[in-house]
Coordinates of C-alpha atoms in Angstrom, one line a residue:
Chain A
M140 CA 5.5 -9.6 74.3
T141 CA 4.7 -9.1 70.6
R142 CA 8.0 -10.7 69.6
R143 CA 7.3 -13.7 71.8
Y144 CA 3.9 -14.5 70.3
L145 CA 4.8 -13.7 66.6
P146 CA 6.3 -17.1 65.7
H147 CA 3.2 -18.8 67.2
V148 CA 0.8 -16.6 65.2
V149 CA 2.8 -17.1 62.0
G150 CA 2.9 -20.8 62.6
A151 CA -0.8 -21.0 63.2
L152 CA -1.7 -19.0 60.1
T153 CA 0.6 -21.2 58.0
A154 CA -0.9 -24.4 59.3
L155 CA -4.4 -23.0 58.7
A156 CA -3.5 -22.0 55.1
A157 CA -2.0 -25.4 54.5
L158 CA -5.1 -27.1 55.8
S159 CA -7.4 -25.1 53.6
L160 CA -5.3 -25.6 50.5
T161 CA -4.3 -29.2 50.8
P162 CA -7.6 -30.9 49.8
G163 CA -7.8 -28.9 46.6
L164 CA -4.2 -29.5 45.7
A165 CA -4.3 -33.1 46.5
S166 CA -7.3 -34.0 44.2
A167 CA -6.8 -31.4 41.3
A168 CA -4.8 -33.1 38.5
S169 CA -3.6 -31.2 35.5
L170 CA -4.7 -32.9 32.3
K171 CA -2.0 -32.6 29.7
G172 CA -2.9 -34.1 26.3
V173 CA -5.6 -33.8 23.7
F174 CA -9.3 -33.3 24.4
R175 CA -10.4 -35.2 21.3
I176 CA -13.4 -33.7 19.6
S177 CA -16.2 -36.0 18.6
S178 CA -19.9 -35.8 17.6
G179 CA -21.9 -33.6 19.9
S180 CA -19.4 -30.8 19.9
Y181 CA -20.7 -27.4 18.7
F182 CA -20.4 -23.7 18.7
R183 CA -23.2 -21.1 19.1
M184 CA -23.1 -17.4 18.7
I185 CA -25.3 -15.2 20.9
Y186 CA -26.4 -11.7 19.8
P187 CA -25.5 -8.7 22.0
G188 CA -27.8 -8.6 24.9
G189 CA -28.5 -12.3 24.7
G190 CA -31.7 -14.1 24.0
K191 CA -31.1 -14.7 20.3
Y192 CA -28.7 -17.0 18.6
F193 CA -27.0 -16.4 15.2
T194 CA -28.4 -18.7 12.6
N195 CA -25.8 -20.3 10.4
P196 CA -27.7 -21.6 7.3
Y197 CA -24.7 -23.8 6.4
S198 CA -24.8 -25.7 9.7
A199 CA -25.2 -29.5 9.3
D200 CA -27.5 -29.6 12.3
T201 CA -31.3 -29.4 12.0
N202 CA -31.2 -26.5 14.4
K203 CA -29.1 -24.0 12.5
T204 CA -28.1 -22.0 15.6
Y205 CA -25.8 -24.9 16.3
T206 CA -22.6 -25.1 14.2
L207 CA -21.3 -28.6 14.6
L208 CA -17.6 -29.2 15.1
S209 CA -15.5 -32.1 14.0
A210 CA -11.9 -33.0 15.0
G211 CA -9.0 -31.4 13.1
S212 CA -5.7 -33.0 12.1
G213 CA -4.5 -32.8 15.8
G214 CA -7.6 -34.6 17.0
G215 CA -8.9 -31.8 19.1
L216 CA -7.8 -29.2 21.7
R217 CA -4.4 -29.8 23.1
T218 CA -3.5 -28.6 26.6
G219 CA 0.0 -27.5 27.7
K220 CA 0.9 -26.8 24.1
L221 CA -0.2 -24.3 21.4
Q222 CA -1.8 -25.2 18.1
P223 CA -1.2 -22.1 16.1
A224 CA -2.7 -21.2 12.7
P225 CA -0.6 -21.8 9.6
S226 CA 0.9 -19.0 7.6
P227 CA -1.0 -17.7 5.7
A228 CA -4.0 -18.3 7.9
F229 CA -6.6 -17.7 5.2
D230 CA -7.2 -18.4 1.6
G231 CA -8.3 -15.8 -0.9
H232 CA -12.0 -16.1 0.1
G233 CA -11.3 -15.6 3.8
D234 CA -11.7 -19.3 4.6
S235 CA -9.6 -20.2 7.6
L236 CA -6.8 -22.7 7.0
A237 CA -6.3 -23.4 10.8
A238 CA -7.2 -27.1 10.8
R239 CA -5.5 -28.7 13.8
I240 CA -8.2 -28.4 16.4
I241 CA -11.3 -28.6 14.3
Q242 CA -12.0 -29.1 10.6
P243 CA -12.7 -25.6 9.2
T244 CA -16.4 -25.3 9.2
D245 CA -18.8 -23.3 7.0
F246 CA -20.2 -20.3 8.9
A247 CA -22.5 -18.1 6.8
G248 CA -20.6 -19.0 3.6
I249 CA -17.0 -18.8 4.8
N250 CA -15.1 -21.5 6.7
F251 CA -14.0 -20.7 10.2
G252 CA -11.2 -22.5 12.0
V253 CA -9.7 -22.3 15.5
A254 CA -6.2 -22.0 16.8
T255 CA -4.5 -21.3 20.1
I256 CA -2.4 -18.2 20.3
G257 CA -0.7 -17.0 23.5
S258 CA -0.5 -19.0 26.7
P259 CA -1.3 -22.8 26.2
P260 CA -4.6 -24.1 27.5
N261 CA -4.6 -25.5 30.9
V262 CA -7.3 -27.8 32.3
S263 CA -7.4 -29.7 35.6
V264 CA -9.8 -32.3 37.0
S265 CA -11.0 -32.5 40.5
A266 CA -13.6 -35.0 41.7
G267 CA -14.8 -35.4 38.1
K268 CA -15.1 -31.7 37.5
L269 CA -13.0 -29.9 34.9
S270 CA -11.7 -26.4 35.4
G271 CA -9.1 -24.2 33.8
Q272 CA -8.5 -21.7 31.1
V273 CA -8.3 -21.6 27.3
N274 CA -7.3 -18.0 27.0
A275 CA -5.4 -18.6 23.8
F276 CA -8.4 -20.0 22.0
T277 CA -9.0 -18.0 18.8
A278 CA -11.6 -18.2 16.1
E279 CA -10.5 -17.3 12.6
W280 CA -12.9 -16.3 9.9
N281 CA -13.0 -14.0 6.9
H282 CA -9.5 -12.7 7.3
L283 CA -10.3 -11.8 10.9
T284 CA -9.3 -13.3 14.3
F285 CA -11.6 -13.3 17.4
N286 CA -10.2 -14.2 20.8
Q287 CA -12.6 -16.7 22.2
G288 CA -10.7 -17.6 25.3
G289 CA -12.2 -18.0 28.7
K290 CA -12.5 -20.1 31.8
V291 CA -13.7 -23.6 31.1
T292 CA -15.8 -25.9 33.2
G293 CA -16.9 -29.4 32.5
T294 CA -17.0 -33.0 33.5
Y295 CA -14.6 -35.9 33.2
N296 CA -14.9 -39.6 33.7
S297 CA -11.5 -40.9 34.7
H298 CA -12.5 -44.5 33.8
T299 CA -13.8 -43.9 30.2
H300 CA -11.9 -40.6 29.8
A301 CA -15.1 -39.1 28.4
Y302 CA -15.3 -35.4 28.9
V303 CA -17.5 -32.4 28.3
L304 CA -15.9 -29.0 28.2
T305 CA -17.8 -25.7 27.9
W306 CA -17.1 -22.0 28.0
S307 CA -18.4 -18.8 26.7
S308 CA -16.5 -15.8 25.5
L309 CA -17.6 -12.3 24.8
I310 CA -16.3 -10.9 21.5
S311 CA -14.7 -7.5 22.1
G312 CA -14.2 -5.2 19.1
G313 CA -14.6 -5.9 15.4
P314 CA -17.7 -6.7 13.4
F315 CA -19.1 -9.1 16.1
N316 CA -18.4 -6.8 19.0
G317 CA -20.8 -7.7 21.8
F318 CA -21.6 -11.2 20.5
T319 CA -20.8 -14.1 22.8
G320 CA -19.4 -17.3 21.5
Y321 CA -20.5 -20.5 23.3
W322 CA -18.3 -23.5 22.9
H323 CA -19.2 -27.1 23.8
L324 CA -16.6 -29.7 23.2
K325 CA -17.3 -33.4 23.8
G326 CA -15.2 -36.5 23.4
T327 CA -12.5 -38.4 25.1
F328 CA -9.3 -37.1 26.6
V329 CA -6.0 -38.7 25.5
S330 CA -2.9 -37.9 27.5
Chain B
M202 CA -1.2 55.5 34.5
P203 CA 0.4 54.2 31.3
S204 CA 2.6 51.8 33.4
R205 CA -0.6 50.4 35.1
K206 CA -2.0 49.7 31.6
R207 CA 1.2 48.0 30.7
R208 CA 1.1 46.0 33.9
W209 CA -2.4 44.8 33.1
A210 CA -1.4 43.9 29.6
V211 CA 1.4 41.7 31.0
I212 CA -1.0 40.1 33.5
A213 CA -3.5 39.5 30.7
L214 CA -0.8 37.9 28.6
G215 CA 0.1 35.6 31.5
V216 CA -3.6 34.7 31.9
L217 CA -3.8 34.0 28.2
G218 CA -0.8 31.7 28.4
I219 CA -2.3 29.8 31.3
A220 CA -5.6 29.6 29.4
L221 CA -4.0 28.2 26.3
I222 CA -2.4 25.5 28.4
A223 CA -5.5 24.9 30.4
M224 CA -7.9 24.7 27.5
P225 CA -6.9 21.3 26.1
I226 CA -7.0 19.9 29.7
A227 CA -10.4 21.4 30.3
F228 CA -11.8 20.0 27.1
Q229 CA -10.0 16.6 27.7
M230 CA -8.3 17.0 24.4
F231 CA -5.4 14.8 25.3
E232 CA -7.8 11.9 25.7
R233 CA -10.3 12.8 23.0
A234 CA -8.2 14.1 20.2
P235 CA -6.2 10.9 19.7
K236 CA -9.5 9.0 19.5
G237 CA -10.5 11.4 16.7
A238 CA -7.3 10.6 14.9
R239 CA -8.0 6.9 15.3
M240 CA -11.5 7.3 13.9
I241 CA -10.2 9.3 10.9
R242 CA -7.5 6.6 10.3
D243 CA -9.9 3.7 10.7
F244 CA -12.4 5.1 8.3
R245 CA -9.8 5.9 5.6
P246 CA -10.0 2.5 3.8
Y247 CA -13.8 2.8 3.4
M248 CA -14.1 6.5 2.7
T249 CA -13.4 6.3 -1.0
A250 CA -15.9 6.9 -3.8
S251 CA -15.2 3.5 -5.4
R252 CA -15.5 1.6 -2.1
L253 CA -18.8 3.3 -1.2
D254 CA -20.2 2.9 -4.7
G255 CA -19.2 -0.8 -4.3
Y256 CA -21.3 -1.1 -1.2
Q257 CA -24.2 0.4 -2.9
T258 CA -23.8 -1.9 -5.8
E259 CA -23.7 -4.9 -3.5
M260 CA -26.9 -3.7 -1.8
S261 CA -28.6 -3.3 -5.2
Q262 CA -27.4 -6.8 -6.2
I263 CA -29.0 -8.3 -3.1
N264 CA -32.1 -6.3 -3.7
A265 CA -32.4 -7.5 -7.3
G266 CA -31.7 -11.1 -6.2
V267 CA -34.5 -10.9 -3.5
G268 CA -36.9 -9.4 -6.0
E269 CA -36.2 -12.0 -8.7
G270 CA -36.4 -14.8 -6.1
G271 CA -39.8 -13.6 -5.0
T272 CA -41.2 -13.2 -8.6
K273 CA -39.5 -15.0 -11.5
V274 CA -38.3 -18.0 -9.4
V275 CA -41.6 -18.3 -7.7
A276 CA -43.3 -18.3 -11.2
R277 CA -41.0 -21.1 -12.3
L278 CA -41.5 -23.2 -9.2
F279 CA -45.1 -22.9 -8.5
A280 CA -48.3 -22.8 -10.5
G281 CA -51.6 -21.0 -9.7
T282 CA -52.5 -17.4 -9.0
A283 CA -50.0 -15.0 -7.5
A284 CA -51.6 -15.4 -4.0
Q285 CA -51.4 -19.2 -4.3
R286 CA -47.7 -19.0 -5.4
Q287 CA -46.8 -16.8 -2.5
A288 CA -48.6 -19.2 -0.1
R289 CA -46.7 -22.2 -1.6
L290 CA -43.4 -20.2 -1.4
A291 CA -44.0 -19.5 2.2
A292 CA -44.8 -23.1 2.9
S293 CA -41.8 -24.5 1.0
F294 CA -39.1 -21.8 1.7
P295 CA -40.0 -20.0 4.9
G296 CA -36.4 -18.9 5.4
F297 CA -36.5 -17.0 2.1
V298 CA -39.9 -15.5 2.7
E299 CA -38.8 -14.3 6.2
F300 CA -35.8 -12.7 4.6
E301 CA -37.9 -11.0 1.9
H302 CA -39.9 -9.3 4.7
Q303 CA -36.7 -8.3 6.6
W304 CA -35.1 -7.1 3.4
A305 CA -37.9 -4.6 2.9
G306 CA -36.6 -2.8 6.0
I307 CA -32.9 -3.5 5.6
Y308 CA -32.4 -2.2 2.1
P309 CA -33.7 1.3 2.6
D310 CA -31.9 1.6 5.9
M311 CA -28.6 0.4 4.6
S312 CA -28.7 2.2 1.3
G313 CA -29.8 5.4 3.1
M314 CA -26.9 5.1 5.5
L315 CA -24.5 4.6 2.7
R316 CA -26.0 7.6 0.9
T317 CA -25.4 9.7 4.0
I318 CA -21.8 8.5 4.1
Q319 CA -21.3 9.2 0.4
R320 CA -22.7 12.7 0.8
N321 CA -20.1 13.3 3.5
L322 CA -17.1 12.0 1.6
G323 CA -16.0 15.5 0.9
N324 CA -16.4 16.5 4.5
Y325 CA -14.4 13.5 5.6
R326 CA -11.6 14.4 3.2
A327 CA -11.6 17.9 4.5
V328 CA -11.2 16.7 8.1
A329 CA -8.6 14.1 7.1
A330 CA -6.6 16.9 5.4
L331 CA -6.3 18.8 8.7
P332 CA -3.2 18.2 10.8
S333 CA -3.6 15.0 12.9
F334 CA -6.0 15.3 15.7
T335 CA -3.4 14.0 18.1
L336 CA -1.5 17.3 17.6
F337 CA -4.4 19.6 18.3
P338 CA -3.9 19.9 22.1
W339 CA -0.3 20.8 21.5
F340 CA -1.4 23.6 19.1
F341 CA -2.7 25.3 22.3
V342 CA -0.2 24.1 24.9
I343 CA 3.0 25.0 22.9
P344 CA 2.0 28.7 22.2
G345 CA 0.8 28.9 25.8
L346 CA 4.2 27.7 27.1
I347 CA 6.1 30.0 24.6
L348 CA 4.0 32.9 25.8
L349 CA 4.7 32.2 29.5
G350 CA 8.3 31.5 28.8
L351 CA 8.7 34.8 27.0
L352 CA 7.0 36.7 29.8
G353 CA 9.3 35.0 32.3
F354 CA 12.3 35.9 30.2
G355 CA 11.0 39.5 30.0
L356 CA 10.7 39.7 33.8
S357 CA 14.1 38.3 34.2
F358 CA 15.8 40.4 31.6
P359 CA 13.9 43.7 31.4
G360 CA 16.3 45.1 28.9
R361 CA 15.1 42.6 26.3
W362 CA 11.5 43.5 26.8
R363 CA 11.2 45.3 23.4
T364 CA 12.4 42.3 21.5
I365 CA 10.1 40.0 23.6
R366 CA 7.1 42.2 22.9
W367 CA 7.6 41.9 19.2
T368 CA 8.1 38.2 19.5
L369 CA 4.9 38.0 21.4
A370 CA 3.2 40.0 18.7
A371 CA 4.6 37.6 16.1
L372 CA 3.2 34.7 18.2
G373 CA -0.2 36.4 18.1
V374 CA 0.0 36.8 14.4
G375 CA 1.1 33.2 14.0
L376 CA -2.0 32.0 15.9
V377 CA -4.2 34.2 13.8
L378 CA -2.7 32.9 10.6
A379 CA -2.6 29.2 11.6
P380 CA -6.3 28.5 10.8
A381 CA -5.9 30.1 7.5
V382 CA -2.7 28.1 6.7
F383 CA -4.5 24.9 7.6
Q384 CA -7.6 26.0 5.8
M385 CA -9.5 25.5 9.0
F386 CA -12.2 28.1 8.1
S387 CA -13.4 25.9 5.2
R388 CA -12.4 22.4 6.6
A389 CA -13.6 22.7 10.2
P390 CA -17.3 23.5 9.3
K391 CA -17.2 20.5 7.0
G392 CA -16.0 18.4 9.9
G393 CA -18.9 19.7 11.9
Q394 CA -21.3 18.7 9.1
M395 CA -19.7 15.2 9.0
M396 CA -20.1 14.8 12.8
S397 CA -23.7 15.9 12.6
A398 CA -24.4 13.4 9.7
F399 CA -22.7 10.5 11.6
K400 CA -24.6 11.3 14.8
T401 CA -27.3 8.7 13.9
I402 CA -24.8 6.2 12.4
E403 CA -22.0 6.0 14.9
T404 CA -24.2 4.7 17.8
R405 CA -24.0 1.4 19.5
A406 CA -27.7 0.8 18.8
R407 CA -27.2 1.5 15.1
V408 CA -24.2 -0.8 14.9
E409 CA -26.1 -3.6 16.6
R410 CA -28.9 -3.1 14.2
I411 CA -26.5 -3.5 11.3
Q412 CA -25.0 -6.6 13.0
G413 CA -28.5 -7.9 13.1
Y414 CA -29.0 -7.2 9.3
F415 CA -25.8 -9.1 8.7
G416 CA -27.3 -12.1 10.4
D417 CA -30.5 -11.8 8.4
M418 CA -28.6 -11.4 5.1
A419 CA -26.6 -14.6 5.9
V420 CA -29.9 -16.5 6.4
G421 CA -31.3 -15.0 3.2
Q422 CA -28.3 -16.0 1.2
G423 CA -28.4 -19.4 2.7
A424 CA -32.0 -19.7 1.6
V425 CA -31.1 -18.7 -1.9
A426 CA -28.1 -21.0 -2.1
L427 CA -29.5 -24.0 -0.3
E428 CA -33.2 -23.8 -1.1
L429 CA -34.1 -21.7 -4.2
I430 CA -31.3 -22.7 -6.5
P431 CA -31.5 -26.4 -5.7
A432 CA -35.3 -26.1 -6.3
L433 CA -34.7 -24.6 -9.7
Q434 CA -32.3 -27.4 -10.5
R435 CA -34.9 -30.0 -9.4
S436 CA -37.3 -28.2 -11.8
G437 CA -35.1 -29.3 -14.7
L438 CA -32.8 -26.4 -15.1
G439 CA -29.0 -26.7 -15.5
A440 CA -26.5 -24.4 -13.8
G441 CA -25.9 -22.5 -17.1
Q442 CA -29.7 -22.0 -17.6
I443 CA -30.2 -20.8 -14.1
D444 CA -27.3 -18.3 -14.5
A445 CA -28.9 -17.0 -17.8
D446 CA -32.5 -17.0 -16.8
Y447 CA -32.1 -15.8 -13.2
P448 CA -29.1 -13.5 -13.3
S449 CA -30.0 -11.5 -10.1
V450 CA -30.4 -14.6 -8.0
T451 CA -27.2 -16.0 -9.4
T452 CA -25.3 -12.8 -8.7
F453 CA -26.6 -12.5 -5.1
N454 CA -25.4 -16.1 -4.5
Q455 CA -22.1 -15.7 -6.3
Q456 CA -21.3 -12.3 -4.8
W457 CA -22.1 -13.3 -1.2
V458 CA -18.5 -14.1 -0.2
H459 CA -17.3 -10.9 -1.8
V460 CA -20.1 -9.0 0.2
L461 CA -18.9 -10.7 3.4
N462 CA -15.2 -9.8 2.6
D463 CA -16.2 -6.3 1.8
M464 CA -18.8 -5.4 4.4
T465 CA -17.6 -7.2 7.5
P466 CA -14.5 -5.1 8.1
M467 CA -16.6 -1.9 7.5
I468 CA -19.0 -3.1 10.3
G469 CA -16.0 -3.7 12.4
A470 CA -14.7 -0.2 11.8
M471 CA -18.1 1.3 12.6
S472 CA -18.3 -0.7 15.8
D473 CA -14.8 0.0 17.0
N474 CA -15.2 3.7 16.4
V475 CA -18.5 4.4 18.3
V476 CA -16.4 5.3 21.4
N477 CA -14.0 7.4 19.3
Y478 CA -16.9 9.2 17.6
Q479 CA -18.4 10.0 21.0
A480 CA -15.1 11.4 22.2
V481 CA -14.8 13.7 19.2
A482 CA -18.5 14.7 19.5
A483 CA -17.8 15.7 23.1
L484 CA -15.2 18.3 22.0
P485 CA -16.3 21.8 21.2
P486 CA -18.1 22.1 17.8
F487 CA -15.7 21.9 14.9
P488 CA -16.6 25.3 13.4
L489 CA -15.4 27.0 16.5
F490 CA -11.9 25.5 16.3
P491 CA -10.4 28.2 14.0
W492 CA -11.6 30.9 16.4
F493 CA -9.8 29.1 19.3
F494 CA -6.7 30.2 17.5
V495 CA -7.7 33.5 16.1
L496 CA -9.1 35.0 19.3
P497 CA -6.1 34.3 21.5
G498 CA -3.9 35.4 18.6
V499 CA -5.6 38.8 18.4
L500 CA -5.6 39.2 22.1
I501 CA -1.9 38.3 22.4
F502 CA -1.1 40.7 19.6
G503 CA -3.1 43.4 21.2
F504 CA -1.7 42.9 24.7
A505 CA 1.8 42.7 23.3
L506 CA 1.4 46.1 21.8
G507 CA -0.3 47.4 24.9
A508 CA 2.6 46.2 27.0
G509 CA 4.9 48.6 25.2
P510 CA 6.8 51.6 26.6
G511 CA 4.2 54.0 25.3
R512 CA 4.8 57.7 24.9
P513 CA 6.4 59.3 28.0
R514 CA 3.7 61.4 29.6
H515 CA 3.9 63.7 32.6
V516 CA 1.4 63.3 35.3
R517 CA 0.6 66.4 37.3
G518 CA 3.1 66.8 40.0
T519 CA 5.1 63.7 39.2
S520 CA 6.8 61.9 36.3
T521 CA 6.4 58.4 34.9
K522 CA 9.6 57.1 36.4
N523 CA 8.1 57.8 39.9
V524 CA 5.0 55.6 39.3
S525 CA 5.4 52.7 41.6
S526 CA 5.2 49.2 40.2
S527 CA 6.2 45.8 41.3
L528 CA 7.2 44.9 37.7
P529 CA 10.8 45.3 36.6
Q530 CA 11.8 48.6 35.2
G531 CA 11.8 47.4 31.6
V532 CA 8.3 45.9 31.8
R533 CA 6.7 49.1 33.1

């Protein structure tokens, strides 16, 4: 009896799984290219426990808890490919020399830069919503590296290619242990 | 009767061997001791007299800069009575004034913490001179295994019991001497003092407070670099004049990157070792450690002697060779 019904049960389950997965697969498209960084992109650092933002006196914004970001030599964040830091990654002062994704930016007196180290970022779009991961995203500052990877969410306009990509990442270990970095990238996507 | 004594001595030796093996497991030494080793290693770059003096100097420089900013610079920039100047300073440079207030709490706390660390430099060195913490559980397990192995050998080869007894006695003497060889009697209490002194430093709350100070200091330096010094320039002073007339403000500003380079990794080491410190603090107190070697050593030595053949003694109506025992002939 069991043998007779087994193929039917397996077939039904497979069909059910296919039905539930098909809509997602059909509309989710991987975006491979560069999320160009333009004005409106920023980074904020939240103190452990939340509720208070780190003030960067050298920020160009009037609200000094926002550190504004501008495009680096690569135009912005590339998906599907890594943008590693150069070697050496820092100058003698501890200023980051990683300048592909963003222009190194003054943070409390020392420039920080970002690089991608590890598995390349991967972002998909589905019905105008962005999702994916930037696990390789790494902030570099004062001879130190901080993994700032995480799951990204955002919006994407397929007509104008305008996007907004955000994520937050808890810093684990080191002098900023317990702080959370919040990243907000804005601009246009170029494949 | 003597054979019963010997049998108890052998049993006691077996119990001691098991206890030596079980002790590191009971105290979770295999997990905690390597964390202690990591803490000692991570603190090493910062636990030097010159590095700690350097931190104190940096704190003093910032203190002098804040003091000069709130007095001499204010006198240069604003006219009127002291109260009027302060009011105008608060209105013009609120970031600096806020930092001035914060610094009044930061400076004593930070320099006090550094003094505590400086006072414990010798204690740290004493602990760092001990064998690596990672080895500590093995200092118990290995003698325990040797002890049990020798007992097992003795039970299997009763004819060798005499040699084995003396080897056991030597093992006991070795355990008694080990703390003296490693200078544990002087070093371990110093480690205990260091652990007590760091009790209020190596906590998550304290580290987060220092992280907060770091943020406050960054804002304060920004106020000096981006507000006070440009204001002095606008008042007609050149860069050279500012350097000459306001040396403390200039030093604070110029040394800031050096302070960041120097202090940030130390805060990182403090933060990363909160868990390691807690693991070490959960171990038995440091001053007891030498005795964890001496006491088993004395007992092993004593029981090894007690497990000897003894003087043949006649028991009324019987002889020693007729005393029943489950132990092999040589062990009796």
